[in-house]
XYZ file of C-alpha atoms in Angstrom:
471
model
C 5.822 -15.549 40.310
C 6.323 -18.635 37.919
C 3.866 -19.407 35.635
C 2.037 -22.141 37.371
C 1.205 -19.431 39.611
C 0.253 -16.484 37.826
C -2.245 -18.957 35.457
C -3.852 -19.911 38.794
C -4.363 -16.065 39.809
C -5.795 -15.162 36.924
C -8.134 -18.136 36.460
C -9.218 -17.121 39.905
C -9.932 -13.791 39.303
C -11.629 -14.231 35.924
C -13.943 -16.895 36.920
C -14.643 -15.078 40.454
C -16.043 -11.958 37.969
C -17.662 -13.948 35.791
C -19.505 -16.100 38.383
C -20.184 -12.457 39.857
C -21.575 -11.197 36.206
C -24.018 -14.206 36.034
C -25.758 -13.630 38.743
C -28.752 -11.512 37.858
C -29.423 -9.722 41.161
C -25.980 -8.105 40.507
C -25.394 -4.969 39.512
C -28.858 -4.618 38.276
C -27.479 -1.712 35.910
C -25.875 -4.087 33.547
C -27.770 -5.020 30.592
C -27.345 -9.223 29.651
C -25.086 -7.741 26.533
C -22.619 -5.633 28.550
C -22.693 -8.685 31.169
C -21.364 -11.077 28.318
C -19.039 -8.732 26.935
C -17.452 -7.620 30.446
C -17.151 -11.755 30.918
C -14.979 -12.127 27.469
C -13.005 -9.158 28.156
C -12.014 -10.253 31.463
C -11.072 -13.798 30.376
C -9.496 -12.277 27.998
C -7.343 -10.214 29.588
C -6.265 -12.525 32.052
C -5.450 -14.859 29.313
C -3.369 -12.739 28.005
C -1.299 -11.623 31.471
C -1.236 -14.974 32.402
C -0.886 -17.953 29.593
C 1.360 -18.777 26.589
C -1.227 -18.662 24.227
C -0.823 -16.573 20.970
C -2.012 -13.118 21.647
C -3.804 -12.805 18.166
C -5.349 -16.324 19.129
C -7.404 -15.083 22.647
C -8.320 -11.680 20.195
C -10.121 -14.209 18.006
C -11.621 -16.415 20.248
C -12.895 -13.590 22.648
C -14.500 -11.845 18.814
C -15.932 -14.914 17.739
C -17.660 -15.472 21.117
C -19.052 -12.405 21.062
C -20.260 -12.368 17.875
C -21.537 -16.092 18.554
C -23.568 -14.813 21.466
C -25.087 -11.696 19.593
C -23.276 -9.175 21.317
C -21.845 -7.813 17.946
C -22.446 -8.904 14.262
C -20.408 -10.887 12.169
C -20.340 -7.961 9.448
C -18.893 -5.877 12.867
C -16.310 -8.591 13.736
C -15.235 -9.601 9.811
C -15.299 -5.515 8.467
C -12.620 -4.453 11.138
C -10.330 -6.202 8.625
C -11.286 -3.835 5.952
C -10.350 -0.762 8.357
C -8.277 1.706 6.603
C -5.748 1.739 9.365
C -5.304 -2.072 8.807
C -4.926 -1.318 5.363
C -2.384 1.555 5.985
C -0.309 -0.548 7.642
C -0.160 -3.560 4.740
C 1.350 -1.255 2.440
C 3.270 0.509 4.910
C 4.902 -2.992 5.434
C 5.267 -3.316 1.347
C 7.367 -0.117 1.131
C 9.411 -1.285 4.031
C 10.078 -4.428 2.375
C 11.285 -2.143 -0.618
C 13.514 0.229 1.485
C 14.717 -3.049 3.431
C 15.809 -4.967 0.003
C 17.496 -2.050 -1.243
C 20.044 -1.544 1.841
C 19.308 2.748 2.178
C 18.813 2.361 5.947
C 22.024 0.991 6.203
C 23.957 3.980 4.032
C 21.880 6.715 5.683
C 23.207 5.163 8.754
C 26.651 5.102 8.129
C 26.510 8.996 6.579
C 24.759 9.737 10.351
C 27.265 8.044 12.163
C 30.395 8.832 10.704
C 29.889 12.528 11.388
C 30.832 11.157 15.104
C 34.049 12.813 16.831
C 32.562 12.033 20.698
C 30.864 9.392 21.946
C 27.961 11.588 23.060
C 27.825 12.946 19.135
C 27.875 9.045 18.134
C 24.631 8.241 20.789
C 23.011 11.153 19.815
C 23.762 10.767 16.162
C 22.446 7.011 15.838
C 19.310 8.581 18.102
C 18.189 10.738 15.465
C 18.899 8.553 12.953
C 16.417 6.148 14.551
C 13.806 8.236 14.878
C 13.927 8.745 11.297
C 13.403 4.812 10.660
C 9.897 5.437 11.898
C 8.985 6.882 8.628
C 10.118 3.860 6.759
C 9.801 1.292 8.805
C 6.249 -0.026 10.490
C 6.375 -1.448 13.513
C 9.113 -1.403 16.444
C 9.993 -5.054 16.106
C 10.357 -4.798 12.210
C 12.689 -1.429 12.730
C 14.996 -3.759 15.314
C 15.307 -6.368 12.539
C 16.207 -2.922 10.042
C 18.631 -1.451 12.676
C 20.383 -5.067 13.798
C 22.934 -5.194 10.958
C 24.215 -1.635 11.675
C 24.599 -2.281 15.190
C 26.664 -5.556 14.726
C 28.836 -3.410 12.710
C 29.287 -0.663 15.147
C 30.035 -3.258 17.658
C 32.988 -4.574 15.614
C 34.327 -1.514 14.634
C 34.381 -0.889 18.305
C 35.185 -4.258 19.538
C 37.882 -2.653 21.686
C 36.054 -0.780 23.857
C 33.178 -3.004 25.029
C 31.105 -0.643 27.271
C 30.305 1.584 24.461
C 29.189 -1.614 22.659
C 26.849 -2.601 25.226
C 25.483 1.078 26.222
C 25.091 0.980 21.884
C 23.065 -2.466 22.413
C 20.597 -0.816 25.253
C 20.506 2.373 23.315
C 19.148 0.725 20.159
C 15.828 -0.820 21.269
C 15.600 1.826 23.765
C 14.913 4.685 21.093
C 12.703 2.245 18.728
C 10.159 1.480 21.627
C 10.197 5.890 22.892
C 10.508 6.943 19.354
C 7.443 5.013 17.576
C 5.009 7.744 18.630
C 6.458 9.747 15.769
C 4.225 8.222 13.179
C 0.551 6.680 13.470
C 2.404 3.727 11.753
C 5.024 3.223 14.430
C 2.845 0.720 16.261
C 0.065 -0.850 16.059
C -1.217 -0.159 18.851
C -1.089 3.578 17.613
C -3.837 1.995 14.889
C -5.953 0.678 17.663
C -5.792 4.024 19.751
C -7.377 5.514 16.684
C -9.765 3.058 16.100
C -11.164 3.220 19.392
C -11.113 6.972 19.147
C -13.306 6.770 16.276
C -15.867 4.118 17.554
C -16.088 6.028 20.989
C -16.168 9.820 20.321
C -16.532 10.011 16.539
C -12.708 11.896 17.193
C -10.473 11.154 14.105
C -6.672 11.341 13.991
C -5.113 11.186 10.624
C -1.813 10.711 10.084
C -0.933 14.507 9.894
C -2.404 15.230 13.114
C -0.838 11.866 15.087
C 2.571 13.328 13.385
C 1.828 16.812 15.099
C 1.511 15.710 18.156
C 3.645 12.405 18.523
C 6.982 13.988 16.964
C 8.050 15.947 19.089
C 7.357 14.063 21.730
C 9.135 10.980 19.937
C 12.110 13.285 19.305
C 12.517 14.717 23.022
C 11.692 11.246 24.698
C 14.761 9.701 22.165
C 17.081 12.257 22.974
C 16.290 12.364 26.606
C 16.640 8.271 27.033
C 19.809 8.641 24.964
C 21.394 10.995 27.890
C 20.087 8.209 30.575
C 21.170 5.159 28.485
C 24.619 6.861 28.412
C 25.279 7.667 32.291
C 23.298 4.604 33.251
C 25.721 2.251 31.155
C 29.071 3.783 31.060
C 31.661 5.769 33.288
C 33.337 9.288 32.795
C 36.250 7.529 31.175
C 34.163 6.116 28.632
C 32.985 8.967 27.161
C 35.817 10.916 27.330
C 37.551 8.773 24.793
C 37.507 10.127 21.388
C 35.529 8.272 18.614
C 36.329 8.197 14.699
C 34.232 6.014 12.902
C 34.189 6.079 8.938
C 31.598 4.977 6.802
C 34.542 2.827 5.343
C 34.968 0.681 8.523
C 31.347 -0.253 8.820
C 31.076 -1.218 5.016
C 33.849 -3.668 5.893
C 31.290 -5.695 8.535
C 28.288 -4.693 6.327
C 27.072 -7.024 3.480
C 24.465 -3.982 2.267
C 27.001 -1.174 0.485
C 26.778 1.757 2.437
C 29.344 3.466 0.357
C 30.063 4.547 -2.943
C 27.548 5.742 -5.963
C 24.210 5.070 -5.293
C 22.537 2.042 -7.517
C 18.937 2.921 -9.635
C 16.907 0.997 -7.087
C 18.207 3.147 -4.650
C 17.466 6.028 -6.333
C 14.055 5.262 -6.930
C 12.827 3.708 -3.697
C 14.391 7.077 -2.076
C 12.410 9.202 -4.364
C 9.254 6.943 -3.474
C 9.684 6.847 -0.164
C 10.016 10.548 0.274
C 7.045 11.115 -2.199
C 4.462 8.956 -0.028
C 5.894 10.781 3.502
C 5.645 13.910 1.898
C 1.458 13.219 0.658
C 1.060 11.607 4.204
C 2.254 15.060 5.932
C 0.297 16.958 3.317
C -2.862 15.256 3.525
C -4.886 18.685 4.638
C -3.742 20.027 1.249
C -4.834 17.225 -1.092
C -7.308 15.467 0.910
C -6.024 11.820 -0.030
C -6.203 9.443 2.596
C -3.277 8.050 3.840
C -4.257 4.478 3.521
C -5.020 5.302 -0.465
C -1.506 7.078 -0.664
C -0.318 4.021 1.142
C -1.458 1.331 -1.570
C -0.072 3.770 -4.559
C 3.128 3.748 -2.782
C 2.808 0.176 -2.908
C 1.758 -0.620 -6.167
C 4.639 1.406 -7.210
C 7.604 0.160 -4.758
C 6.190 -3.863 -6.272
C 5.878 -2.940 -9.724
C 7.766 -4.679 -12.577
C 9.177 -1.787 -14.067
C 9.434 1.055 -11.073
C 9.762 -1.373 -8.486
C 12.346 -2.589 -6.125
C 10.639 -6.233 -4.201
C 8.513 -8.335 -5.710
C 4.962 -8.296 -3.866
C 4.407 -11.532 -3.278
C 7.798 -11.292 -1.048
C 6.685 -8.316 0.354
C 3.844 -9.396 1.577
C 5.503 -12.060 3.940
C 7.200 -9.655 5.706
C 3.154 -8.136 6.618
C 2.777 -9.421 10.266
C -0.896 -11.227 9.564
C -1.271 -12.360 12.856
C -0.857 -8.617 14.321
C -3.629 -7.758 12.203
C -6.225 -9.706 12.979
C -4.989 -9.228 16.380
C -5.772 -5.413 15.496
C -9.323 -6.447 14.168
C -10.705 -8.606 16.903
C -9.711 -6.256 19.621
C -11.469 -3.567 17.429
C -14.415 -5.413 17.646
C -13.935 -6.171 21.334
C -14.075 -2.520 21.725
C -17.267 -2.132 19.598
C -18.718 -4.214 21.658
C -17.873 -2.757 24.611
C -19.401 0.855 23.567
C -22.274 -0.393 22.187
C -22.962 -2.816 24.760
C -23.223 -0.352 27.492
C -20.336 -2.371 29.545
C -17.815 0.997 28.845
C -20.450 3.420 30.408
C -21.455 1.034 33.139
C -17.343 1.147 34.038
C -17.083 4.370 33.817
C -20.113 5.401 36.044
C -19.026 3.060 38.848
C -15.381 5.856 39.114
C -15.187 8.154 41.948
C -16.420 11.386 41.080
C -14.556 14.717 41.840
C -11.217 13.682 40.205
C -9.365 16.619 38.732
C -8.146 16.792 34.863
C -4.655 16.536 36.267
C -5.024 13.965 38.356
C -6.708 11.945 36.378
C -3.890 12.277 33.590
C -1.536 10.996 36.141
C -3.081 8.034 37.182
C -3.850 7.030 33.670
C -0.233 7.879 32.425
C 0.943 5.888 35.838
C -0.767 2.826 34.829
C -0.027 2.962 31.411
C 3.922 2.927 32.405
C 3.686 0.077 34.178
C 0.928 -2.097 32.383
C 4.203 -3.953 30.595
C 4.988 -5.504 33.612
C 1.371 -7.922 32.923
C 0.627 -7.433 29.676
C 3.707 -7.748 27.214
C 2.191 -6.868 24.349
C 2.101 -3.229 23.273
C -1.111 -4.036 21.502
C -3.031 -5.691 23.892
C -2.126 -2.882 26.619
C -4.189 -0.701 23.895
C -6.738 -3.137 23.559
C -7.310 -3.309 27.371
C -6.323 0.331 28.486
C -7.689 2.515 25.857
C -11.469 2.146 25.647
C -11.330 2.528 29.670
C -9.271 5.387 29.849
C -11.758 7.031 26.691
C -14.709 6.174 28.351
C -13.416 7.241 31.806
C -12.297 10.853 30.187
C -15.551 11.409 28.883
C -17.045 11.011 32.396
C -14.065 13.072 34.108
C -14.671 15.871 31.552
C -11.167 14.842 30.051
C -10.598 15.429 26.566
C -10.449 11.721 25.557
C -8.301 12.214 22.698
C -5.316 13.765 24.820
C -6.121 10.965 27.615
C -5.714 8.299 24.566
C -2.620 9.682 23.203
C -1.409 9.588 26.683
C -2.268 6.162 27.522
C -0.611 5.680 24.179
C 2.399 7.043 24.545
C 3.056 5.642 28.098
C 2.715 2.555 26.871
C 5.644 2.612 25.050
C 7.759 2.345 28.014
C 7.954 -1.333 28.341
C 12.357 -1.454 29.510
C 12.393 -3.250 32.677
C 12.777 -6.967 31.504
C 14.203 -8.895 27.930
C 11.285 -10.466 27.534
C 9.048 -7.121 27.703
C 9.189 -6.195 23.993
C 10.634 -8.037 21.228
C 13.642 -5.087 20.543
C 14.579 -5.705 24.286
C 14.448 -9.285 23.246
C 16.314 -9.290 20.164
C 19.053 -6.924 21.144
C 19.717 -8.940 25.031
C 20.908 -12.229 23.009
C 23.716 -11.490 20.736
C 26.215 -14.472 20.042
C 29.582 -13.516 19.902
C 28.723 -9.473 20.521
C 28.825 -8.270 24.273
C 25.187 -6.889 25.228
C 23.366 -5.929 28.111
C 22.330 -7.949 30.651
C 18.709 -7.944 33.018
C 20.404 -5.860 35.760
C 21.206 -3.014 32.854
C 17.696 -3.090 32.071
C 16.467 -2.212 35.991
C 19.261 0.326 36.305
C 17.886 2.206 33.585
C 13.912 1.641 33.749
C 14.489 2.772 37.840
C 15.887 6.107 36.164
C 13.912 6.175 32.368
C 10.035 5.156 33.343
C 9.688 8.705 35.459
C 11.579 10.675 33.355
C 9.551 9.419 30.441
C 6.035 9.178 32.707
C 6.470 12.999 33.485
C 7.447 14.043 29.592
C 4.359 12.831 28.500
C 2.506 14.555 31.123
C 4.384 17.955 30.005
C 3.299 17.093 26.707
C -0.568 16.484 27.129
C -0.910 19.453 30.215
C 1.622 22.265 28.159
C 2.143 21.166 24.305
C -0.659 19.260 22.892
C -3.087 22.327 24.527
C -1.574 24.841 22.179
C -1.310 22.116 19.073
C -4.830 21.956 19.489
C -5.921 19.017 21.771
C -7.006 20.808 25.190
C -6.717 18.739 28.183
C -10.508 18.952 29.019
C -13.277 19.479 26.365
């Protein structure tokens, strides 16, 4: 469908329910609030599926009109930027900017790697080391720009045999997007999940509890996408061959060292970084939020003395625009609780559906909402304050059919231009790389396999880690 097209569509459809929500006879239910706010999020939405405009720019257009027409207050739309989970992730992206300047991704990757004597070791080797990036590293797009340099070195080290260079290509995007649901700060759409949470059910998950729960999933979803990435991309002969890769040969294509003593800055920002993931998984024990561990971590990883990056650099590498993307789609979730449009939604759902069933369909649509929305964020904007109001009224527990949604959403393989890691890692100049038909070989075999893990997870592990499928 070209664009032309798909703009038409959903013009159609957006004015056709708006034209519907103006008329006052309808749905005689609907209060004139929840009719505004059902109007914005619909144009909205279908802004978002169907134009070029920024993403962050419809969030702040639809949160201004709704705070124009009354539905929410400006103190409501402006304090979502003083959120601690906004804040969490500005000096999550300060320590990053730390780690990043002093190269220690890059020599934990090589010591990883080199440990290699297969070519299954080597995929599952860079796997975990991936997952591990979530700690450091906010955001999947920012953790593709981390892990980019080490994969262009791989790739020339093993320039010679150019199918394990391409299954390396798909493999590195592949376990950013499944493994971000380690960490509450893999995403932010993980910080939106919790905000909604919060506004909705009064349910909060901290960054020990997301870390619980998200883990292992993050670490069995990586491992198990590593397997498919493997026998989707090369043949028997390929990984048969034998594989020898020294941290010596990548230094020679690296321009971070990744051998050799380690500098003071290195030193330090290890010792930091480990200190602030360490208070962040002990947060029952001290009681410290994370977002205040956050900002000591980054007063410390900018300081003059102690510090490795200067904050004012640091701070470009925050992505602004994601969040007051993150705020106004907080606020367009206020307003849809408070307005009554959620529980209006909700109440017009056939009745009768079972826990199970209801998990499915919600993990079902969740899969396959990156095929219209491309944004992991705006799937959570759109898809989470449905599927928590909807739980509440299928006597689902709506924090295990948030996490869900959540999770699900992370799938987002099928096409480059689906997430930015596909993105980045599909154009390479001079490095061979995957190409669209790659992409549908392995989303026909990854998006069930994945789909049906996180139902295990949220019917048979999250239950006995203490989130119960029904309340």
């Amino acid at each position: 469908m070209t664009l032309n097209l798909r703009l038409s569509a959903a013009l159609c459809v957006a004015l056709s329910l708006c034209a519907l929500l103006a008329v006052p006879g309808n749905f005689p239910a609907l209060g004139a609030d929840a009719r505004l706010t059902l109007a914005v999020f619909a144009l909205a939405t279908c802004a978002w599926i169907a134009t070029p405009v920024d993403d962050t720019y419809i969030a702040l257009g639809a949160g201004l009109a709704l705070t124009v027409t009354g539905v929410i207050s400006s103190d409501t739309l402006f304090g979502t930027l003083g959120d601690s989970t906004v804040w969490l992730l500005i000096c999550a992206f300060v320590l990053a900017a730390a780690v990043t300047r002093t190269g220690l991704a890059g020599r934990a990757a090589a010591f990883l790697v080199g440990g290699a004597r297969t070519v299954r070791q080597l995929v599952h080797l860079t796997t975990a080391a991936l997952v591990v990036t979530a700690f450091a590293v906010p955001a999947t797009s920012g953790r593709a720009a981390l892990a980019l340099p080490v994969f262009l070195a791989l790739a020339k080290v093993l320039a010679d045999r150019r199918r394990l260079v391409v299954m390396l290509a798909l493999l590195f995007p592949t376990v950013i997007l499944l493994s971000a649901v380690a960490t509450l700060i893999g995403a932010g759409a993980h910080l939106i999940t919790v905000s909604v949470l919060w506004q909705a059910t009064g349910d909060r998950i901290g960054f020990t509890e997301w870390l619980l729960l998200g883990l292992p999933l993050a670490v069995a979803s990586s491992h198990l996408a590593a397997e498919a990435v493997l026998l989707t991309t090369t043949r028997r002969a390929d990984r048969e061959g034998a594989v020898h890769i020294t941290p010596e040969q990548i230094q020679e294509h690296s321009d971070d060292p990744v051998i050799g003593p380690w500098s003071q800055a290195e030193k330090r920002c290890a010792l930091l970084l480990g200190t602030v993931v360490v208070l962040w998984c002990s947060e029952p024990l001290h009681r410290v939020p994370p977002a205040v561990v956050a900002l000591i971590g980054a007063v410390v990883a900018a300081s003059p003395a102690l510090g490795t990056v200067h904050l004012k650099d640091a701070l470009k590498t925050v992505p602004w625009s994601l969040l007051l993307f993150m705020a106004a789609t907080m606020a367009m979730g206020v307003a849809l609780a408070d307005s009554g449009a959620a529980k209006w939604l909700v109440d017009g759902l056939p009745g009768g559906v079972s826990p199970l069933v209801f998990l499915i369909v919600v993990i079902a649509v969740s899969t396959a909402a990156h095929l219209v929305l491309q944004s992991r964020s705006a799937r959570s904007s759109v898809l989470v304050p449905l599927v928590v109001a909807a739980a509440v009224g299928a006597g689902v527990n709506p924090v295990a059919a948030a996490l869900a949604s959540t999770a699900a959403a992370g799938f987002c393989h099928t096409l480059p231009a689906s997430a930015k890691p596909v993105t980045l890692f599909s154009d390479l100049p001079g490095t061979p790389t995957y190409a669209p038909r790659d992409l549908l070989r392995l989303s026909a075999v990854l998006a069930p396999l994945t789909a049906g893990l996180v139902l295990l997870f949220a019917v048979a592990v999250w239950p006995v880690l203490g989130v119960p499928v029904t309340r």
